[in-house]
Short mmCIF file of C-alpha atoms in Angstrom, two decimals:
data_model
loop_
_atom_site.label_atom_id
_atom_site.label_comp_id
_atom_site.label_asym_id
_atom_site.label_seq_id
_atom_site.Cartn_x
_atom_site.Cartn_y
_atom_site.Cartn_z
CA MET A 1 0.00 0.00 0.00
CA ASN A 2 1.47 3.36 -1.03
CA ASN A 3 1.62 6.43 1.21
CA GLU A 4 -1.04 8.26 -0.76
CA ARG A 5 -3.61 5.52 -0.16
CA ILE A 6 -2.73 5.37 3.58
CA TYR A 7 -3.65 9.04 3.96
CA GLN A 8 -6.84 8.51 1.93
CA VAL A 9 -7.93 5.59 4.13
CA LEU A 10 -7.20 7.17 7.52
CA ARG A 11 -8.96 10.52 7.85
CA GLY A 12 -8.01 11.17 11.47
CA PRO A 13 -8.42 10.04 15.07
CA VAL A 14 -11.65 10.32 17.02
CA PHE A 15 -11.26 12.24 20.28
CA SER A 16 -14.33 11.44 22.36
CA GLU A 17 -14.96 10.23 25.87
CA LYS A 18 -15.90 6.76 24.63
CA ALA A 19 -12.73 6.56 22.49
CA GLN A 20 -10.56 7.56 25.47
CA VAL A 21 -12.13 4.92 27.72
CA LEU A 22 -11.68 2.22 25.05
CA GLY A 23 -8.06 3.24 24.55
CA ASP A 24 -7.27 3.12 28.27
CA THR A 25 -9.08 -0.12 29.15
CA ALA A 26 -9.19 -2.32 26.05
CA GLY A 27 -6.30 -1.06 23.90
CA VAL A 28 -8.65 0.06 21.13
CA GLN A 29 -7.94 3.13 18.98
CA VAL A 30 -10.74 4.84 17.04
CA PHE A 31 -10.21 6.47 13.63
CA LYS A 32 -12.39 8.20 11.07
CA VAL A 33 -11.83 6.38 7.80
CA ASP A 34 -12.84 6.64 4.16
CA ILE A 35 -16.38 5.38 3.53
CA ASN A 36 -15.07 2.90 0.90
CA ALA A 37 -12.13 1.57 2.96
CA THR A 38 -12.05 -2.14 3.74
CA LYS A 39 -10.97 -3.67 7.05
CA LEU A 40 -7.80 -5.07 5.45
CA GLU A 41 -6.85 -1.63 4.08
CA ILE A 42 -7.44 -0.06 7.51
CA LYS A 43 -5.30 -2.71 9.19
CA LYS A 44 -2.41 -2.24 6.76
CA ALA A 45 -2.62 1.56 6.98
CA VAL A 46 -2.46 1.61 10.79
CA GLU A 47 0.39 -0.92 10.88
CA GLN A 48 2.47 1.00 8.32
CA LEU A 49 1.77 4.48 9.63
CA PHE A 50 2.20 3.85 13.37
CA GLY A 51 4.41 0.73 13.42
CA VAL A 52 2.10 -1.35 15.64
CA GLN A 53 0.48 -4.79 15.30
CA VAL A 54 -3.29 -4.84 14.77
CA VAL A 55 -5.29 -7.75 16.20
CA LYS A 56 -8.69 -6.89 14.69
CA VAL A 57 -10.68 -4.09 13.09
CA ASN A 58 -14.37 -3.36 13.65
CA THR A 59 -16.13 -0.73 11.55
CA THR A 60 -19.36 1.20 11.82
CA ILE A 61 -21.11 3.61 9.47
CA THR A 62 -23.06 6.40 11.12
CA LYS A 63 -25.73 7.83 8.84
CA GLY A 64 -25.76 11.61 8.51
CA LYS A 65 -28.61 13.55 10.08
CA THR A 66 -31.07 15.65 8.14
CA LYS A 67 -30.91 19.23 9.38
CA ARG A 68 -32.97 22.31 8.58
CA PHE A 69 -31.27 25.59 7.68
CA GLY A 70 -34.16 28.05 7.63
CA ARG A 71 -36.42 26.87 4.84
CA THR A 72 -33.94 24.58 3.16
CA LEU A 73 -33.20 21.03 4.20
CA GLY A 74 -29.61 19.86 4.42
CA ARG A 75 -28.00 16.54 5.17
CA ARG A 76 -24.75 15.79 6.96
CA SER A 77 -22.45 13.26 5.33
CA ASP A 78 -22.21 9.67 6.47
CA VAL A 79 -19.17 8.87 8.65
CA LYS A 80 -17.32 5.56 8.86
CA LYS A 81 -15.35 4.83 12.04
CA ALA A 82 -12.87 2.02 12.61
CA TYR A 83 -12.30 0.53 16.07
CA VAL A 84 -8.77 -0.89 15.83
CA THR A 85 -7.71 -3.36 18.53
CA LEU A 86 -3.95 -3.35 19.05
CA LYS A 87 -1.74 -6.13 20.35
CA ALA A 88 -1.36 -6.04 24.16
CA GLY A 89 1.21 -3.52 25.37
CA GLN A 90 1.22 -1.41 22.20
CA ASP A 91 -0.11 2.10 21.80
CA VAL A 92 -0.50 4.65 19.02
CA GLU A 93 1.34 7.90 19.74
CA MET A 94 -0.83 10.86 18.81
CA ALA A 95 0.61 14.37 18.73
CA ASP A 96 -0.57 16.17 21.85
CA LEU A 97 -0.68 19.86 21.00
CA GLY A 98 -1.32 20.88 24.61
CA ASP A 99 2.08 19.58 25.76
CA THR A 100 4.01 21.14 22.88
CA ALA A 101 2.31 24.51 23.35
CA ALA A 102 3.25 24.52 27.02
CA ASP A 103 6.86 23.58 26.19
CA THR A 104 7.27 26.37 23.64
CA SER A 105 5.77 29.03 25.91
CA SER A 106 8.09 28.14 28.79
CA ALA A 107 11.10 28.07 26.45
CA ALA A 108 10.30 31.56 25.17
CA GLU A 109 10.49 33.07 28.66
#
């Protein structure tokens, strides 16, 4: 799988309370993925991008809500999420902007 396809498959991490609890207790990471991505593509993309071993991948498609904007009706897009279970003892390192911002502000003083 080439680098271009990896970045097409993985759209970004999901930062929610449920995702944090799953990551802490069960070793599961949650990602937003392309609506057409397969479980095998998601597994290969996570393994290549983060250098971890994936045990299994579960996916879910959340249908977009219909919303009203004044008189016109609009519809949010459908979202596909992948729940990626990692091998025991492994973790995906996400960039934590809060830590880096604190480090740069203290260094500037």
